[in-house]
Short mmCIF file of C-alpha atoms and ligand atoms in Angstrom, two decimals:
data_model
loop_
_atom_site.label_atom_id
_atom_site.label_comp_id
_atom_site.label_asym_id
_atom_site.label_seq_id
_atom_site.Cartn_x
_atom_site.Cartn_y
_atom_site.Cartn_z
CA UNK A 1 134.14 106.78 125.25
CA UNK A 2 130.77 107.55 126.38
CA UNK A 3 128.15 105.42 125.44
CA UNK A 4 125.64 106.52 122.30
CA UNK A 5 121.86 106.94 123.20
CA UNK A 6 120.55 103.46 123.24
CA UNK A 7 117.50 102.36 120.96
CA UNK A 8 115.48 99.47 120.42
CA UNK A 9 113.45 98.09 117.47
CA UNK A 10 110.87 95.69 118.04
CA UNK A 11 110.29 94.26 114.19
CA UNK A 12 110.38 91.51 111.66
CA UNK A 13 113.68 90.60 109.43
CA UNK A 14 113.80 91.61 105.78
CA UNK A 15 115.75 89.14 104.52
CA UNK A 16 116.75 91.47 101.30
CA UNK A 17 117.97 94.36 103.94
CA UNK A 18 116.23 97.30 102.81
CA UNK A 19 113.31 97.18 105.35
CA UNK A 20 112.40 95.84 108.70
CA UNK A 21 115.16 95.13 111.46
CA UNK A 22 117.51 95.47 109.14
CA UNK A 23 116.63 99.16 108.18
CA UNK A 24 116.08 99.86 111.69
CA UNK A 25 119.47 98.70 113.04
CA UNK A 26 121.33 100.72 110.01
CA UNK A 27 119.24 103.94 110.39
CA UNK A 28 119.89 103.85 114.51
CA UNK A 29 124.01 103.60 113.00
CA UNK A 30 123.66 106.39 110.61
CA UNK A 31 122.40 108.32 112.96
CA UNK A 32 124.80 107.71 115.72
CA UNK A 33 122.90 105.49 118.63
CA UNK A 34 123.17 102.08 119.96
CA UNK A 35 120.72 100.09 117.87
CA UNK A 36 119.03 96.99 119.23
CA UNK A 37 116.29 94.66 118.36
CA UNK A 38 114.01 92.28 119.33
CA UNK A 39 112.68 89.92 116.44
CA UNK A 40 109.05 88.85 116.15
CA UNK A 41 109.15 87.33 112.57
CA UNK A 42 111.62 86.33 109.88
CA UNK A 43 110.59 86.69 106.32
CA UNK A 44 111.93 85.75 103.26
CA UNK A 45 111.77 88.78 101.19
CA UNK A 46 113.92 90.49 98.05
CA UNK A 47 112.98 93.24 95.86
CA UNK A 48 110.04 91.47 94.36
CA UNK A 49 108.10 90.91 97.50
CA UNK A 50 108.03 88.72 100.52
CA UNK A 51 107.82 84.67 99.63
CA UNK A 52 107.48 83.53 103.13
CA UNK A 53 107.11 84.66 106.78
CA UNK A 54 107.08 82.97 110.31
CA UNK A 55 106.57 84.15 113.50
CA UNK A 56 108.14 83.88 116.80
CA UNK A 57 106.56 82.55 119.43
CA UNK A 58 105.42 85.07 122.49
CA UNK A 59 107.64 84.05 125.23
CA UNK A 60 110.79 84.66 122.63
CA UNK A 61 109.65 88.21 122.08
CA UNK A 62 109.12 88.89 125.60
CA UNK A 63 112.21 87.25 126.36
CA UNK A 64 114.29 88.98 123.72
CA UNK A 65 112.87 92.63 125.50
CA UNK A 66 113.59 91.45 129.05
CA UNK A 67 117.15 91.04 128.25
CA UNK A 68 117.89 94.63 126.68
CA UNK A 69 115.51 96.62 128.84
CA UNK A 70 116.54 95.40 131.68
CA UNK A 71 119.98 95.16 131.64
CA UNK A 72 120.98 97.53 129.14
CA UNK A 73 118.01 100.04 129.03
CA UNK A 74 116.67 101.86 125.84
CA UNK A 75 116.27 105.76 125.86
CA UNK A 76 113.67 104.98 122.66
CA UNK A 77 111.91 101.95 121.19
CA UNK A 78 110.50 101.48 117.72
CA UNK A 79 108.03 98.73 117.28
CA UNK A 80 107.41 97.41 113.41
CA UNK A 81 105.83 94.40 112.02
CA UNK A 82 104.23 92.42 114.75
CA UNK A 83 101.94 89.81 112.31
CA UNK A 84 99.74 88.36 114.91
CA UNK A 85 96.80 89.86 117.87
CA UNK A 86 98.79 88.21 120.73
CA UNK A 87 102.33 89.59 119.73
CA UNK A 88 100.72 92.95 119.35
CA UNK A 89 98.94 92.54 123.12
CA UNK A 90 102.14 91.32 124.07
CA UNK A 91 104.49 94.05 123.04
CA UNK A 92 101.55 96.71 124.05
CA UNK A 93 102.18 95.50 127.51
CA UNK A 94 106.16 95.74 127.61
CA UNK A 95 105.69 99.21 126.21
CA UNK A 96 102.85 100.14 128.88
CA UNK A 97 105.74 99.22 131.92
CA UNK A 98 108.69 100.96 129.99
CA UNK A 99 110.05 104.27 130.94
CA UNK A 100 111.01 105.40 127.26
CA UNK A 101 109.14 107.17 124.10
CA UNK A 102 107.70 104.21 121.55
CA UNK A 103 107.42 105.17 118.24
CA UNK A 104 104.42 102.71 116.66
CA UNK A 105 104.52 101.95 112.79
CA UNK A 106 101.33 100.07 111.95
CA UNK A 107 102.98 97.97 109.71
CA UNK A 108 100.58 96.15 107.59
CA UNK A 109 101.04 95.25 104.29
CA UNK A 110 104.75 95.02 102.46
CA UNK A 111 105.02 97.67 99.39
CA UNK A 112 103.87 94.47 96.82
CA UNK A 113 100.99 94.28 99.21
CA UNK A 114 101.72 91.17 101.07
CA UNK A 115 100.27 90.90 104.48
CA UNK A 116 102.64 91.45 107.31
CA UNK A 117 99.59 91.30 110.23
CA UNK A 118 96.50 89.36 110.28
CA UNK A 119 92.99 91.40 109.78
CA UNK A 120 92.25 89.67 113.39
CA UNK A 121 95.12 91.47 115.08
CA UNK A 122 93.67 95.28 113.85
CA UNK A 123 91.60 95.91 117.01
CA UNK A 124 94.91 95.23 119.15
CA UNK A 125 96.33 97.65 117.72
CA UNK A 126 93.53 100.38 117.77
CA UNK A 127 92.84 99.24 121.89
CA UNK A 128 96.29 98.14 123.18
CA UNK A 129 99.06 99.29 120.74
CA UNK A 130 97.96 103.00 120.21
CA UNK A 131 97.41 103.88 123.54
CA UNK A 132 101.02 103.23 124.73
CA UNK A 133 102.51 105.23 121.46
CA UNK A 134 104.18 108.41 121.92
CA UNK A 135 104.61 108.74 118.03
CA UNK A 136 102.31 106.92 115.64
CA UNK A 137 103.49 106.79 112.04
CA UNK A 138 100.65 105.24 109.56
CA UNK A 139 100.67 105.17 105.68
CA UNK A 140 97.23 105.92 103.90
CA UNK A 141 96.55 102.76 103.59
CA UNK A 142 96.84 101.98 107.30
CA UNK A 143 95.22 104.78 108.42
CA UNK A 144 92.16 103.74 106.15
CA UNK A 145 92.64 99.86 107.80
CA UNK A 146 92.40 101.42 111.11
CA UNK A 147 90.09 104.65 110.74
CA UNK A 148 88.02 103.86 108.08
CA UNK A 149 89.07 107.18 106.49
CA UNK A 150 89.97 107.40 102.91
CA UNK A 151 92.64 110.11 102.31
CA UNK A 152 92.66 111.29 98.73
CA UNK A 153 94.22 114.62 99.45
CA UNK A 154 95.88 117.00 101.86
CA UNK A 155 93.04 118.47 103.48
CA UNK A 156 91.97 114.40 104.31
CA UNK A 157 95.35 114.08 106.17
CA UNK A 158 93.56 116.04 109.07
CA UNK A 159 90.61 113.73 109.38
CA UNK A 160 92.68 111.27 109.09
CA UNK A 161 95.07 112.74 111.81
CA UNK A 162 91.68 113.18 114.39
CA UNK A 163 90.50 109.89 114.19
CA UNK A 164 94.13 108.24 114.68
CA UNK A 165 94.32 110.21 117.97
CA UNK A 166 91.25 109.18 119.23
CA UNK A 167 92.98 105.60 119.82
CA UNK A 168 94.95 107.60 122.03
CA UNK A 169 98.93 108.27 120.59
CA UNK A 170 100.43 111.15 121.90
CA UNK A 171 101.60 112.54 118.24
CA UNK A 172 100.19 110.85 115.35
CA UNK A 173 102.69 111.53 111.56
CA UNK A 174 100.32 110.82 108.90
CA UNK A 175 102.25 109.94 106.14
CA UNK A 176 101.74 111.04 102.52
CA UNK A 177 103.82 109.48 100.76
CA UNK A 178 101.59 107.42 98.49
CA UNK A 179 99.81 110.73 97.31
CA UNK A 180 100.93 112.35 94.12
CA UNK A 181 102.78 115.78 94.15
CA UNK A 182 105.40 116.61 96.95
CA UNK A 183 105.82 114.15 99.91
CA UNK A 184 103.61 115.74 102.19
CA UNK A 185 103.36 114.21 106.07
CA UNK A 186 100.97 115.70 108.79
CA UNK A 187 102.48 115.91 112.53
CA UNK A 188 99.87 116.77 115.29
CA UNK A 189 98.89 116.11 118.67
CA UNK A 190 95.55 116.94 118.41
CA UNK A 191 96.89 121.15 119.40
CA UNK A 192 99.57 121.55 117.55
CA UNK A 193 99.98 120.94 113.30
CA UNK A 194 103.20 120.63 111.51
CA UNK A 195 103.20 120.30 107.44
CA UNK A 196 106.38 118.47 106.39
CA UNK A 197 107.13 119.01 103.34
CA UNK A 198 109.67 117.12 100.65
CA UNK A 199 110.15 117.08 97.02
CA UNK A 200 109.01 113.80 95.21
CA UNK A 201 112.24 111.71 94.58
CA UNK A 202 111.43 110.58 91.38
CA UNK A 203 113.21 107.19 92.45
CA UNK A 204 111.34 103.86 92.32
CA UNK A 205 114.18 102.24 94.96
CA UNK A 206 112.11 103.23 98.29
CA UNK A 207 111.93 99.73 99.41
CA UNK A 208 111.63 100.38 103.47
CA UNK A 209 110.70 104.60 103.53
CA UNK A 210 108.30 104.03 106.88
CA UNK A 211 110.54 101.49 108.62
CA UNK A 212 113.55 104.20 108.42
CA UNK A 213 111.59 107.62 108.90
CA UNK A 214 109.83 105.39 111.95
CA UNK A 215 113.62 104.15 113.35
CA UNK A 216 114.93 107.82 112.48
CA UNK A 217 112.34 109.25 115.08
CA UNK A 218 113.34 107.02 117.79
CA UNK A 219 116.73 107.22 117.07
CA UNK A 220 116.40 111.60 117.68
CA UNK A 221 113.88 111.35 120.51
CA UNK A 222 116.64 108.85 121.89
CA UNK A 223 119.47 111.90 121.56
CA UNK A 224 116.96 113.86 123.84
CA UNK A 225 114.97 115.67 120.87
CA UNK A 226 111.11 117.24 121.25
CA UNK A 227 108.62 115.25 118.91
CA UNK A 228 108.54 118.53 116.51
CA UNK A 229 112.31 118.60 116.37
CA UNK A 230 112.66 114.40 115.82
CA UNK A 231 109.93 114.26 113.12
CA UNK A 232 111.51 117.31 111.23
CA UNK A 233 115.14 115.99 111.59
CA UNK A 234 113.90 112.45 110.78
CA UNK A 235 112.29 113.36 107.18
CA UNK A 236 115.42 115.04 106.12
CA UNK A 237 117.12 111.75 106.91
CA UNK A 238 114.60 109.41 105.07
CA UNK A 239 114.08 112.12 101.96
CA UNK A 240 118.22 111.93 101.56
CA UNK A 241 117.96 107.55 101.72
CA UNK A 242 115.25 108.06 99.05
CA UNK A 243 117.15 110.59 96.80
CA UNK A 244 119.79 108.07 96.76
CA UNK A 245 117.93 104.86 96.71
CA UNK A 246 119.45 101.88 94.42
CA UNK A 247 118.33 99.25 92.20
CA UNK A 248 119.02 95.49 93.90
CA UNK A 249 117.64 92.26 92.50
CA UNK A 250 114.89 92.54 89.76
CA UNK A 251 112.25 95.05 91.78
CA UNK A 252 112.26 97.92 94.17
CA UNK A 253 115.31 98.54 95.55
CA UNK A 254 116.06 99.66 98.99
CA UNK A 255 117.01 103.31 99.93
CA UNK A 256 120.38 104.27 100.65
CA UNK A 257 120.76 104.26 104.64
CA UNK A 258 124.37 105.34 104.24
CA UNK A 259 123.47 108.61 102.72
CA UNK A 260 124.52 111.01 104.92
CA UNK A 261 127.95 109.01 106.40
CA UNK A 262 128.77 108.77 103.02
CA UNK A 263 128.00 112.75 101.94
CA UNK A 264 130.14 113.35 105.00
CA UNK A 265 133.03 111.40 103.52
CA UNK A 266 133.13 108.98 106.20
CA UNK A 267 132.02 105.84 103.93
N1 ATP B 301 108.89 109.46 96.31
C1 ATP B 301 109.08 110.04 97.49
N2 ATP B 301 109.83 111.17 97.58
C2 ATP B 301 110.05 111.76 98.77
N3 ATP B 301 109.56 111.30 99.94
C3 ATP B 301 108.78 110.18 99.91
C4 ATP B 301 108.52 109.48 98.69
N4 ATP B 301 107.75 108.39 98.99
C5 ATP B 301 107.57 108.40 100.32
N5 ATP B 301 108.16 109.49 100.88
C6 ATP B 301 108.24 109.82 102.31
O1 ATP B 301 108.79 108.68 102.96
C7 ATP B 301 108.21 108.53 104.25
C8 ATP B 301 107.51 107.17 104.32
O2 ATP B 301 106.25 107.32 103.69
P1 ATP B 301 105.39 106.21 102.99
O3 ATP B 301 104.04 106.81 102.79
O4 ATP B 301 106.12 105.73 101.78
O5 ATP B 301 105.41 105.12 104.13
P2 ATP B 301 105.15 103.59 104.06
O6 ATP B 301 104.05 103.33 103.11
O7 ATP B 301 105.02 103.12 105.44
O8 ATP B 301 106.45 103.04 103.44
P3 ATP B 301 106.48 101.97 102.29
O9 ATP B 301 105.82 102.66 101.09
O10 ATP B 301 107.97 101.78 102.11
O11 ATP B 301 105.75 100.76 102.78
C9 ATP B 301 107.27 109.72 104.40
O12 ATP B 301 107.98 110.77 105.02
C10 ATP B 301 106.90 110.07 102.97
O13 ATP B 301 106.46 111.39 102.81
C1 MP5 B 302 109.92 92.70 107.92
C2 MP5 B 302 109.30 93.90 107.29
N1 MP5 B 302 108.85 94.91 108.07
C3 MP5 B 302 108.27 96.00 107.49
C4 MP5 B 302 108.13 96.10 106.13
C5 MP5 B 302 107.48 97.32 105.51
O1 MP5 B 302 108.47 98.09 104.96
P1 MP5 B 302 108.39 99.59 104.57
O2 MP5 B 302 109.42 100.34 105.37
O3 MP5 B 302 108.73 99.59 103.10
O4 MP5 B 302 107.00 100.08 104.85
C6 MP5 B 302 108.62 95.04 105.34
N2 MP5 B 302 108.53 95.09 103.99
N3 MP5 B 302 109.19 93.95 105.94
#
């Protein structure tokens, strides 16, 4: 057998499963590539929030994303929660001498609001991270972290869009979900604009939405997909997780990664 487009997630553990590596490596299956991962930080997190969270040192991250680039390669990598300035500079770097598309989720704060990277490691990611990004995927409220713009409505998203892309990603996928009405994300590159548009799942299980939809667009630019083409393919796959999200534990539940194996009849 031939092997599957490889990808790589660069992220922290969710101990629960619904977000983080864990989302990452069960997206990449779902969606038929070679998922593999580099850790930067475990935390101890369920439904209700995150209780605890420790970093890895440097040299383990850089040594974790020696072994798999250069031995295995990666046709994609995803990078997630990277908690500290020197993990971000770090990873920036490995991205800068890689040969692949990087998909960059600002992670910063957990859906209960728990902070997943220090306030001191924001200007890394506006100076080093950005620039090496082929896709950058922030939520409102990292956008407003990183920008300083406050998006209260569609016609924000474009600001909002502007000043991401003057850190220097290729694409930038500002994403709407937080806003009321449908689920609304904003794809540009500064020329082009594409509006992607999904009905509100009226589902409160969306424990790990941006760490899928980011893994999903790595996972099709892997397969050998344009940016428009990977974006659009990778909504439809995190709008389907959310439709049939599930209650775990006493919170938010995660979404359904499974979805579309399962809808297929192979699960
Ligand atoms: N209730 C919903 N129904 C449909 N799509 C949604 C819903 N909530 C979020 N989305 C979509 O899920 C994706 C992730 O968006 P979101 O804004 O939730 O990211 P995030 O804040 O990084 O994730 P999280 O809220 O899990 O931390 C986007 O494509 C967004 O439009
Ligand atoms: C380890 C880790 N990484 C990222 C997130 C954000 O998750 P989401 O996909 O809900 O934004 C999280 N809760 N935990």
């Amino acid at each position: 057998m031939t092997a599957p487009p490889r990808v790589l997630t660069v992220a922290g553990s969710d101990s629960g499963g619904g977000a983080g590596i864990q989302a990452d490596l069960k997206t990449m299956l779902a969606l038929g590539v070679h998922g593999m991962s580099v850790l930067t930080a475990v935390t101890a997190q369920n439904s209700l929030g995150v209780q605890g969270a420790w970093e890895l040192p440097v040299e383990a991250v850089r040594a974790q994303y020696r072994s798999v680039v250069d031995d295995i390669g990666v046709q994609a990598v995803k990078t997630g929660m990277l908690s500290s300035a020197e993990l971000v500079e770090a990873v920036a770097d490995l991205l800068a001498g890689t040969d692949a598309p990087a998909v960059v989720d600002p992670v910063g704060v957990s859906k209960h609001g728990d902070a997943l990277l220090a306030a001191s490691a924001l200007d890394s990611v506006r100076t080093k991270l950005l620039p090496v990004a082929t896709v950058a995927t922030p939520n409102l409220d990292e956008v407003g972290q990183l920008t300083g713009v406050r998006v209260g409505s569609e016609p924000d998203m474009r600001r909002a869009a502007a000043a991401m892309l003057e850190f220097g990603p290729r694409w930038v996928v500002i994403k709407g979900g937080h806003l009321s009405g449908d689920a609304v994300d904003l794809l540009t590159d500064g020329s082009e604009e594409h509006w992607l548009r999904a009905p509100r799942q009226d589902n409160r299980h969306t424990h790990g939405t941006g760490c899928t939809l980011a893994s999903a667009i790595a996972s099709y630019l892997a397969k050998g997909h344009p940016v428009p083409e990977a974006v659009t393919a990778a909504k439809t796959y995190v709008t389907g997780a959310l439709a049939s999200g599930f209650a775990l534990g006493g919170g938010i539940g995660p979404v359904d990664h499974g979805w579309a194996l399962r809808r297929d009849g192979e699960g």
